[in-house]
């Protein structure tokens, strides 16, 4: 084993200079993926957890420069799902074996705290054995607390980049890294299992930004870490930027697995969009979660975060079957399980 991989494998950490080397060259990839897979199997066996993703609104008051559902995109038909529509997605998902529902959307003021409270409470009442995950952006402490009381127990909020200047190049002036970090800290304090993460290859990103991302995650210790390549959307200010690199994204998945052995790391839809085999490669690089789409087929194309997003045409059951095949072909297996994080202190599965 090369010294750099050995140190990362044994101690879960390496100095910045070595991280830089690891990130910038393909030299270590084979060994990195081999050890990432080894440690993933020690902690999680070949199990892959599923999260049913319900994209319930594409309205957004924010204007992130990379995102296709940003407010300024006037060439997008907007939609919202009703409580009953969301519940029927959950019902379909439950039958398919999903024990986690992720409600994701733009920051849509129509869904007041009261409305989210009602939706979450109703899902909680019906599905006591499931996790309810929210991914609806930055909110005040009290709102997060309200949703938690309703029964939400997980929250996904990527920090996007942990470099202040880089953050300012990706977002309008009203948004700040400091606020995003604060939200993440608040979510943890309330008791949510938190997921964070970043885009790989977003415009103006440097290796130093990526190192800061990893350092920030060490500080936050999230249960889940989601990363995916940046993919340009034609109706955004970043329409002419080139997409994030697939191999670099996979390399970062491997690094994340070695630094955070316990973490839930999804093989994301963006990875699957960057390459038809992207998610399978992500699993082999250390990922252990997939997030099939549970949104009604007629709204799927409208939740267009980036161009050519995959899985916009299939019914939920088809998505489930397709993913099962893909996961098996990569050498792993989807399990019907709530899929909690294995704690830092827990001994690895042998
Ligand atoms: N409003 C919610 C959900 C955002 S969409 C929130 O603020 O958390 C979920 C994720 O999609 C984002 O966190 C971002 O990392 C990713 N995303 C958005 N636009 C993208 C693009 N053009 N390419 C790749 N990923 C993108």
CSV table of C-alpha atoms and ligand atoms in Angstrom, one decimal:
chain,number,residue,atom,x,y,z
A,1,UNK,CA,0.0,0.0,0.0
A,2,UNK,CA,1.3,3.5,-0.7
A,3,UNK,CA,2.0,5.5,2.4
A,4,UNK,CA,-0.6,8.1,1.7
A,5,UNK,CA,-3.5,5.6,1.4
A,6,UNK,CA,-2.2,3.7,4.4
A,7,UNK,CA,-2.2,6.7,6.5
A,8,UNK,CA,-5.7,7.7,5.4
A,9,UNK,CA,-7.0,4.2,6.0
A,10,UNK,CA,-5.4,3.8,9.4
A,11,UNK,CA,-6.0,7.3,10.8
A,12,UNK,CA,-8.9,8.6,8.8
A,13,UNK,CA,-6.9,11.7,8.0
A,14,UNK,CA,-3.9,13.1,6.1
A,15,UNK,CA,-2.4,16.6,6.0
A,16,UNK,CA,-3.5,19.2,3.4
A,17,UNK,CA,-0.5,18.7,1.3
A,18,UNK,CA,-1.2,15.0,0.9
A,19,UNK,CA,-4.9,15.6,0.4
A,20,UNK,CA,-4.0,18.0,-2.4
A,21,UNK,CA,-1.9,15.3,-4.1
A,22,UNK,CA,-4.6,12.7,-3.7
A,23,UNK,CA,-7.2,15.0,-5.2
A,24,UNK,CA,-5.1,16.3,-8.1
A,25,UNK,CA,-3.7,13.0,-9.5
A,26,UNK,CA,-5.3,9.8,-10.8
A,27,UNK,CA,-2.3,7.9,-9.6
A,28,UNK,CA,-3.9,6.6,-6.4
A,29,UNK,CA,-7.4,5.9,-7.7
A,30,UNK,CA,-7.2,2.1,-7.9
A,31,UNK,CA,-5.9,1.7,-4.5
A,32,UNK,CA,-8.2,4.4,-3.1
A,33,UNK,CA,-11.3,2.7,-4.4
A,34,UNK,CA,-10.1,-0.7,-3.3
A,35,UNK,CA,-9.7,0.5,0.3
A,36,UNK,CA,-12.8,2.6,0.2
A,37,UNK,CA,-14.7,-0.5,-0.7
A,38,UNK,CA,-13.0,-2.6,2.0
A,39,UNK,CA,-13.9,-0.1,4.7
A,40,UNK,CA,-17.4,0.3,3.4
A,41,UNK,CA,-17.9,-3.5,3.6
A,42,UNK,CA,-16.5,-3.5,7.2
A,43,UNK,CA,-19.1,-1.0,8.2
A,44,UNK,CA,-22.1,-1.7,6.0
A,45,UNK,CA,-21.4,-5.1,4.2
A,46,UNK,CA,-22.9,-5.0,0.7
A,47,UNK,CA,-26.0,-3.3,1.9
A,48,UNK,CA,-27.4,-0.3,-0.1
A,49,UNK,CA,-30.0,1.9,1.5
A,50,UNK,CA,-32.7,3.6,-0.5
A,51,UNK,CA,-34.3,7.0,0.1
A,52,UNK,CA,-37.5,7.7,-1.8
A,53,UNK,CA,-37.2,11.2,-3.2
A,54,UNK,CA,-40.3,13.3,-3.5
A,55,UNK,CA,-39.7,16.6,-5.3
A,56,UNK,CA,-42.7,18.4,-4.1
A,57,UNK,CA,-42.2,21.9,-5.4
A,58,UNK,CA,-40.0,23.6,-7.9
A,59,UNK,CA,-40.9,27.2,-6.9
A,60,UNK,CA,-37.9,28.9,-5.3
A,61,UNK,CA,-37.3,32.3,-3.9
A,62,UNK,CA,-33.6,31.9,-4.2
A,63,UNK,CA,-31.4,32.6,-7.2
A,64,UNK,CA,-28.4,30.3,-6.9
A,65,UNK,CA,-26.3,30.8,-10.1
A,66,UNK,CA,-26.0,27.1,-10.8
A,67,UNK,CA,-29.5,25.9,-10.2
A,68,UNK,CA,-32.2,25.4,-12.9
A,69,UNK,CA,-35.1,26.0,-10.5
A,70,UNK,CA,-33.8,29.5,-9.5
A,71,UNK,CA,-36.3,32.2,-9.3
A,72,UNK,CA,-35.0,34.1,-12.4
A,73,UNK,CA,-35.6,31.1,-14.7
A,74,UNK,CA,-38.8,32.3,-16.4
A,75,UNK,CA,-38.8,29.4,-18.9
A,76,UNK,CA,-39.9,26.8,-16.4
A,77,UNK,CA,-43.4,25.6,-15.6
A,78,UNK,CA,-43.8,25.7,-11.9
A,79,UNK,CA,-45.7,23.1,-9.8
A,80,UNK,CA,-46.6,22.2,-6.3
A,81,UNK,CA,-47.8,18.9,-4.9
A,82,UNK,CA,-50.7,18.8,-2.5
A,83,UNK,CA,-50.6,17.0,0.8
A,84,UNK,CA,-52.6,14.2,-0.7
A,85,UNK,CA,-50.3,13.9,-3.7
A,86,UNK,CA,-47.3,13.7,-1.3
A,87,UNK,CA,-49.0,11.1,0.8
A,88,UNK,CA,-49.8,9.0,-2.3
A,89,UNK,CA,-46.1,9.1,-3.2
A,90,UNK,CA,-45.3,7.8,0.3
A,91,UNK,CA,-47.8,5.0,-0.1
A,92,UNK,CA,-46.3,3.9,-3.4
A,93,UNK,CA,-42.8,4.1,-1.9
A,94,UNK,CA,-43.7,2.1,1.2
A,95,UNK,CA,-45.0,-0.7,-1.0
A,96,UNK,CA,-41.7,-0.7,-2.9
A,97,UNK,CA,-39.9,-1.2,0.3
A,98,UNK,CA,-38.7,2.4,1.0
A,99,UNK,CA,-38.4,3.3,4.7
A,100,UNK,CA,-37.2,6.8,4.2
A,101,UNK,CA,-39.0,9.6,2.5
A,102,UNK,CA,-37.1,12.7,1.4
A,103,UNK,CA,-39.3,15.8,0.8
A,104,UNK,CA,-37.2,18.1,-1.3
A,105,UNK,CA,-38.0,21.4,-2.9
A,106,UNK,CA,-37.0,24.9,-3.7
A,107,UNK,CA,-37.5,27.4,-0.9
A,108,UNK,CA,-41.1,28.0,-1.6
A,109,UNK,CA,-42.9,30.4,0.7
A,110,UNK,CA,-46.3,28.8,-0.1
A,111,UNK,CA,-45.3,26.0,2.2
A,112,UNK,CA,-45.4,27.8,5.5
A,113,UNK,CA,-44.2,26.2,8.7
A,114,UNK,CA,-47.8,25.3,9.4
A,115,UNK,CA,-48.3,23.5,6.1
A,116,UNK,CA,-45.0,21.6,6.4
A,117,UNK,CA,-46.0,20.7,10.0
A,118,UNK,CA,-49.3,19.3,8.7
A,119,UNK,CA,-47.7,17.3,5.9
A,120,UNK,CA,-45.0,15.9,8.1
A,121,UNK,CA,-47.4,15.0,11.0
A,122,UNK,CA,-49.6,13.1,8.6
A,123,UNK,CA,-46.8,11.1,7.1
A,124,UNK,CA,-45.5,10.4,10.6
A,125,UNK,CA,-48.9,9.2,11.8
A,126,UNK,CA,-49.1,6.7,8.9
A,127,UNK,CA,-45.5,5.5,8.8
A,128,UNK,CA,-44.2,5.1,12.3
A,129,UNK,CA,-41.4,2.8,11.1
A,130,UNK,CA,-40.0,5.3,8.5
A,131,UNK,CA,-37.6,8.2,8.6
A,132,UNK,CA,-38.8,11.5,7.3
A,133,UNK,CA,-36.2,13.7,5.7
A,134,UNK,CA,-36.7,17.3,4.7
A,135,UNK,CA,-34.6,19.1,2.2
A,136,UNK,CA,-36.1,22.6,1.9
A,137,UNK,CA,-33.3,24.9,2.5
A,138,UNK,CA,-32.4,27.6,5.0
A,139,UNK,CA,-35.0,28.3,7.7
A,140,UNK,CA,-35.0,29.9,11.2
A,141,UNK,CA,-34.2,27.7,14.2
A,142,UNK,CA,-37.8,27.8,15.3
A,143,UNK,CA,-39.0,26.4,11.9
A,144,UNK,CA,-36.6,23.5,12.1
A,145,UNK,CA,-37.8,22.9,15.6
A,146,UNK,CA,-41.5,22.9,14.5
A,147,UNK,CA,-40.8,20.3,11.7
A,148,UNK,CA,-38.8,18.1,14.2
A,149,UNK,CA,-41.8,18.1,16.6
A,150,UNK,CA,-44.0,17.1,13.7
A,151,UNK,CA,-41.9,14.0,13.3
A,152,UNK,CA,-39.2,14.9,10.7
A,153,UNK,CA,-35.9,13.3,11.9
A,154,UNK,CA,-33.4,14.0,9.1
A,155,UNK,CA,-32.5,17.0,7.1
A,156,UNK,CA,-30.4,17.4,3.9
A,157,UNK,CA,-28.7,20.7,3.4
A,158,UNK,CA,-25.5,20.7,1.3
A,159,UNK,CA,-23.1,23.5,2.3
A,160,UNK,CA,-22.2,23.6,-1.5
A,161,UNK,CA,-18.7,25.0,-0.9
A,162,UNK,CA,-16.9,25.7,2.4
A,163,UNK,CA,-14.9,28.6,1.0
A,164,UNK,CA,-16.4,32.0,1.7
A,165,UNK,CA,-15.2,33.7,-1.5
A,166,UNK,CA,-16.2,30.7,-3.6
A,167,UNK,CA,-19.6,30.6,-2.0
A,168,UNK,CA,-20.1,34.3,-3.0
A,169,UNK,CA,-19.3,33.4,-6.6
A,170,UNK,CA,-22.1,30.7,-6.7
A,171,UNK,CA,-24.8,32.6,-4.9
A,172,UNK,CA,-26.5,36.0,-4.9
A,173,UNK,CA,-25.4,38.6,-2.2
A,174,UNK,CA,-28.3,37.8,0.1
A,175,UNK,CA,-27.0,34.3,0.7
A,176,UNK,CA,-23.9,33.5,2.9
A,177,UNK,CA,-21.9,30.5,3.8
A,178,UNK,CA,-22.1,31.7,7.4
A,179,UNK,CA,-25.9,31.4,7.4
A,180,UNK,CA,-25.8,28.0,5.7
A,181,UNK,CA,-23.3,26.7,8.3
A,182,UNK,CA,-25.4,28.1,11.1
A,183,UNK,CA,-28.5,26.3,9.8
A,184,UNK,CA,-26.5,23.0,9.8
A,185,UNK,CA,-25.4,23.6,13.3
A,186,UNK,CA,-28.9,24.4,14.4
A,187,UNK,CA,-30.3,21.2,12.7
A,188,UNK,CA,-27.7,19.2,14.6
A,189,UNK,CA,-28.5,20.9,17.9
A,190,UNK,CA,-32.2,20.2,17.5
A,191,UNK,CA,-31.5,16.5,17.0
A,192,UNK,CA,-31.8,15.9,13.3
A,193,UNK,CA,-29.5,13.4,11.5
A,194,UNK,CA,-28.0,15.9,9.2
A,195,UNK,CA,-26.8,15.4,5.6
A,196,UNK,CA,-24.5,17.9,4.0
A,197,UNK,CA,-22.2,18.0,0.9
A,198,UNK,CA,-21.0,19.9,-2.0
A,199,UNK,CA,-20.8,20.0,-5.8
A,200,UNK,CA,-17.7,18.9,-7.5
A,201,UNK,CA,-16.3,21.0,-10.4
A,202,UNK,CA,-18.6,24.0,-9.8
A,203,UNK,CA,-17.4,27.1,-11.5
A,204,UNK,CA,-14.3,28.7,-9.9
A,205,UNK,CA,-13.7,25.7,-7.6
A,206,UNK,CA,-10.1,25.0,-6.7
A,207,UNK,CA,-8.4,22.1,-4.9
A,208,UNK,CA,-8.2,24.4,-1.9
A,209,UNK,CA,-12.0,24.7,-1.9
A,210,UNK,CA,-12.3,21.0,-1.9
A,211,UNK,CA,-9.9,20.6,1.0
A,212,UNK,CA,-11.9,23.2,2.9
A,213,UNK,CA,-15.1,21.1,2.1
A,214,UNK,CA,-13.5,18.1,3.7
A,215,UNK,CA,-12.2,20.0,6.7
A,216,UNK,CA,-15.7,21.5,7.2
A,217,UNK,CA,-17.3,18.1,7.1
A,218,UNK,CA,-14.8,16.8,9.7
A,219,UNK,CA,-16.0,19.6,12.0
A,220,UNK,CA,-19.7,19.0,11.3
A,221,UNK,CA,-19.6,15.2,11.4
A,222,UNK,CA,-22.8,14.8,9.3
A,223,UNK,CA,-24.6,11.4,9.1
A,224,UNK,CA,-24.8,11.7,5.3
A,225,UNK,CA,-22.5,13.3,2.8
A,226,UNK,CA,-23.9,13.9,-0.7
A,227,UNK,CA,-21.7,15.0,-3.5
A,228,UNK,CA,-22.2,15.2,-7.3
A,229,UNK,CA,-20.7,16.8,-10.3
A,230,UNK,CA,-21.8,20.3,-11.2
A,231,UNK,CA,-23.9,20.0,-14.4
A,232,UNK,CA,-24.7,23.2,-16.3
A,233,UNK,CA,-28.3,24.2,-16.8
A,234,UNK,CA,-29.0,26.2,-20.0
A,235,UNK,CA,-31.2,28.8,-18.3
A,236,UNK,CA,-28.7,29.8,-15.7
A,237,UNK,CA,-25.8,32.3,-15.6
A,238,UNK,CA,-23.5,29.3,-15.5
A,239,UNK,CA,-24.8,27.9,-18.8
A,240,UNK,CA,-21.5,28.1,-20.5
A,241,UNK,CA,-19.4,26.5,-17.8
A,242,UNK,CA,-18.1,23.0,-18.2
A,243,UNK,CA,-19.5,20.2,-16.2
A,244,UNK,CA,-17.7,18.7,-13.2
A,245,UNK,CA,-15.4,15.8,-13.8
A,246,UNK,CA,-16.7,12.3,-13.3
A,247,UNK,CA,-13.4,10.8,-12.2
A,248,UNK,CA,-12.7,13.6,-9.7
A,249,UNK,CA,-16.2,13.1,-8.2
A,250,UNK,CA,-15.6,9.4,-7.8
A,251,UNK,CA,-12.2,10.1,-6.3
A,252,UNK,CA,-13.8,12.4,-3.7
A,253,UNK,CA,-16.4,9.7,-2.9
A,254,UNK,CA,-13.5,7.3,-2.2
A,255,UNK,CA,-11.7,9.9,0.0
A,256,UNK,CA,-15.0,10.6,1.9
A,257,UNK,CA,-15.4,6.9,2.6
A,258,UNK,CA,-11.9,6.7,4.1
A,259,UNK,CA,-12.3,9.9,6.1
A,260,UNK,CA,-15.9,9.1,7.2
A,261,UNK,CA,-16.2,5.3,7.4
A,262,UNK,CA,-19.5,5.5,9.2
A,263,UNK,CA,-21.1,7.9,6.8
A,264,UNK,CA,-24.1,7.5,4.5
A,265,UNK,CA,-22.8,8.4,1.0
A,266,UNK,CA,-25.3,8.4,-1.9
A,267,UNK,CA,-24.5,7.5,-5.4
A,268,UNK,CA,-26.3,10.6,-6.6
A,269,UNK,CA,-28.5,11.3,-9.6
A,270,UNK,CA,-26.0,13.9,-10.9
A,271,UNK,CA,-23.4,11.1,-11.0
A,272,UNK,CA,-25.8,9.0,-13.0
A,273,UNK,CA,-26.4,12.0,-15.3
A,274,UNK,CA,-22.7,12.5,-15.9
A,275,UNK,CA,-22.3,8.9,-17.0
A,276,UNK,CA,-24.8,6.1,-17.7
A,277,UNK,CA,-22.7,4.0,-15.3
A,278,UNK,CA,-22.0,6.8,-12.8
A,279,UNK,CA,-24.0,5.5,-9.9
A,280,UNK,CA,-22.6,2.0,-10.2
A,281,UNK,CA,-19.1,3.5,-10.3
A,282,UNK,CA,-20.0,5.6,-7.2
A,283,UNK,CA,-21.1,2.5,-5.3
A,284,UNK,CA,-17.8,0.8,-6.2
A,285,UNK,CA,-15.9,3.9,-5.0
A,286,UNK,CA,-17.5,3.8,-1.6
A,287,UNK,CA,-21.1,5.0,-1.8
A,288,UNK,CA,-23.8,3.1,0.0
A,289,UNK,CA,-27.1,4.9,-0.6
A,290,UNK,CA,-29.3,5.5,-3.7
A,291,UNK,CA,-32.2,7.9,-3.9
A,292,UNK,CA,-34.7,6.8,-6.4
A,293,UNK,CA,-37.3,9.3,-7.6
A,294,UNK,CA,-40.8,9.0,-6.2
A,295,UNK,CA,-42.2,12.1,-7.6
A,296,UNK,CA,-45.3,11.8,-9.9
A,297,UNK,CA,-44.1,11.3,-13.5
A,298,UNK,CA,-45.9,14.4,-14.8
A,299,UNK,CA,-43.8,16.7,-12.7
A,300,UNK,CA,-40.4,15.1,-12.9
A,301,UNK,CA,-39.1,17.0,-15.9
A,302,UNK,CA,-40.0,20.2,-14.2
A,303,UNK,CA,-37.7,19.6,-11.3
A,304,UNK,CA,-34.8,20.4,-13.5
A,305,UNK,CA,-31.8,21.3,-11.4
A,306,UNK,CA,-29.5,20.8,-14.3
A,307,UNK,CA,-29.7,19.7,-18.0
A,308,UNK,CA,-30.4,16.1,-19.0
A,309,UNK,CA,-31.3,14.9,-15.4
A,310,UNK,CA,-32.0,11.2,-15.6
A,311,UNK,CA,-35.0,9.2,-14.4
A,312,UNK,CA,-37.6,11.7,-15.4
A,313,UNK,CA,-39.6,9.3,-17.5
A,314,UNK,CA,-40.1,6.2,-15.4
A,315,UNK,CA,-42.8,5.3,-12.9
A,316,UNK,CA,-41.6,4.7,-9.3
A,317,UNK,CA,-41.8,0.9,-9.7
A,318,UNK,CA,-39.7,1.0,-12.9
A,319,UNK,CA,-37.1,3.2,-11.0
A,320,UNK,CA,-37.0,0.7,-8.2
A,321,UNK,CA,-36.5,-2.3,-10.6
A,322,UNK,CA,-33.9,-0.5,-12.6
A,323,UNK,CA,-31.9,0.5,-9.5
A,324,UNK,CA,-32.1,-3.0,-8.1
A,325,UNK,CA,-30.5,-4.3,-11.2
A,326,UNK,CA,-27.8,-1.6,-11.3
A,327,UNK,CA,-26.9,-2.1,-7.6
A,328,UNK,CA,-26.7,-5.9,-8.1
A,329,UNK,CA,-24.5,-5.4,-11.2
A,330,UNK,CA,-22.1,-3.4,-9.1
A,331,UNK,CA,-21.9,-6.2,-6.5
A,332,UNK,CA,-24.2,-4.8,-3.8
A,333,UNK,CA,-27.8,-5.2,-2.7
A,334,UNK,CA,-30.7,-2.9,-1.9
A,335,UNK,CA,-32.2,-3.7,1.5
A,336,UNK,CA,-35.5,-2.8,3.0
A,337,UNK,CA,-34.3,-0.9,6.0
A,338,UNK,CA,-34.7,2.5,7.6
A,339,UNK,CA,-30.9,2.8,6.9
A,340,UNK,CA,-29.7,4.7,10.0
A,341,UNK,CA,-26.1,5.8,10.1
A,342,UNK,CA,-23.7,3.5,12.0
A,343,UNK,CA,-22.4,5.6,14.8
A,344,UNK,CA,-18.8,6.7,15.2
A,345,UNK,CA,-18.4,4.5,18.2
A,346,UNK,CA,-20.0,1.4,16.8
A,347,UNK,CA,-17.7,-1.5,16.0
A,348,UNK,CA,-17.6,-2.3,12.3
A,349,UNK,CA,-19.5,-5.3,11.0
A,350,UNK,CA,-17.2,-8.2,10.4
B,1,LIG,N1,-33.6,24.0,-1.8
B,1,LIG,C1,-33.0,22.9,-1.3
B,1,LIG,C2,-32.7,21.8,-2.3
B,1,LIG,C3,-31.7,22.1,-3.4
B,1,LIG,S1,-31.6,21.1,-4.7
B,1,LIG,C4,-31.7,23.3,-0.6
B,1,LIG,O1,-31.3,24.5,-0.6
B,1,LIG,O2,-31.0,22.5,0.0
B,1,LIG,C5,-30.5,19.9,-4.1
B,1,LIG,C6,-29.0,20.0,-4.5
B,1,LIG,O3,-28.9,19.9,-5.9
B,1,LIG,C7,-28.3,21.3,-4.2
B,1,LIG,O4,-28.0,21.3,-2.8
B,1,LIG,C8,-27.2,21.3,-5.1
B,1,LIG,O5,-26.0,20.8,-4.5
B,1,LIG,C9,-27.6,20.4,-6.3
B,1,LIG,N2,-27.6,21.1,-7.5
B,1,LIG,C10,-28.3,22.2,-7.9
B,1,LIG,N3,-28.0,22.7,-9.1
B,1,LIG,C11,-27.1,21.8,-9.6
B,1,LIG,C12,-26.4,21.7,-10.8
B,1,LIG,N4,-26.5,22.6,-11.8
B,1,LIG,N5,-25.5,20.7,-11.0
B,1,LIG,C13,-25.3,19.8,-10.0
B,1,LIG,N6,-26.0,19.8,-8.8
B,1,LIG,C14,-26.8,20.8,-8.6
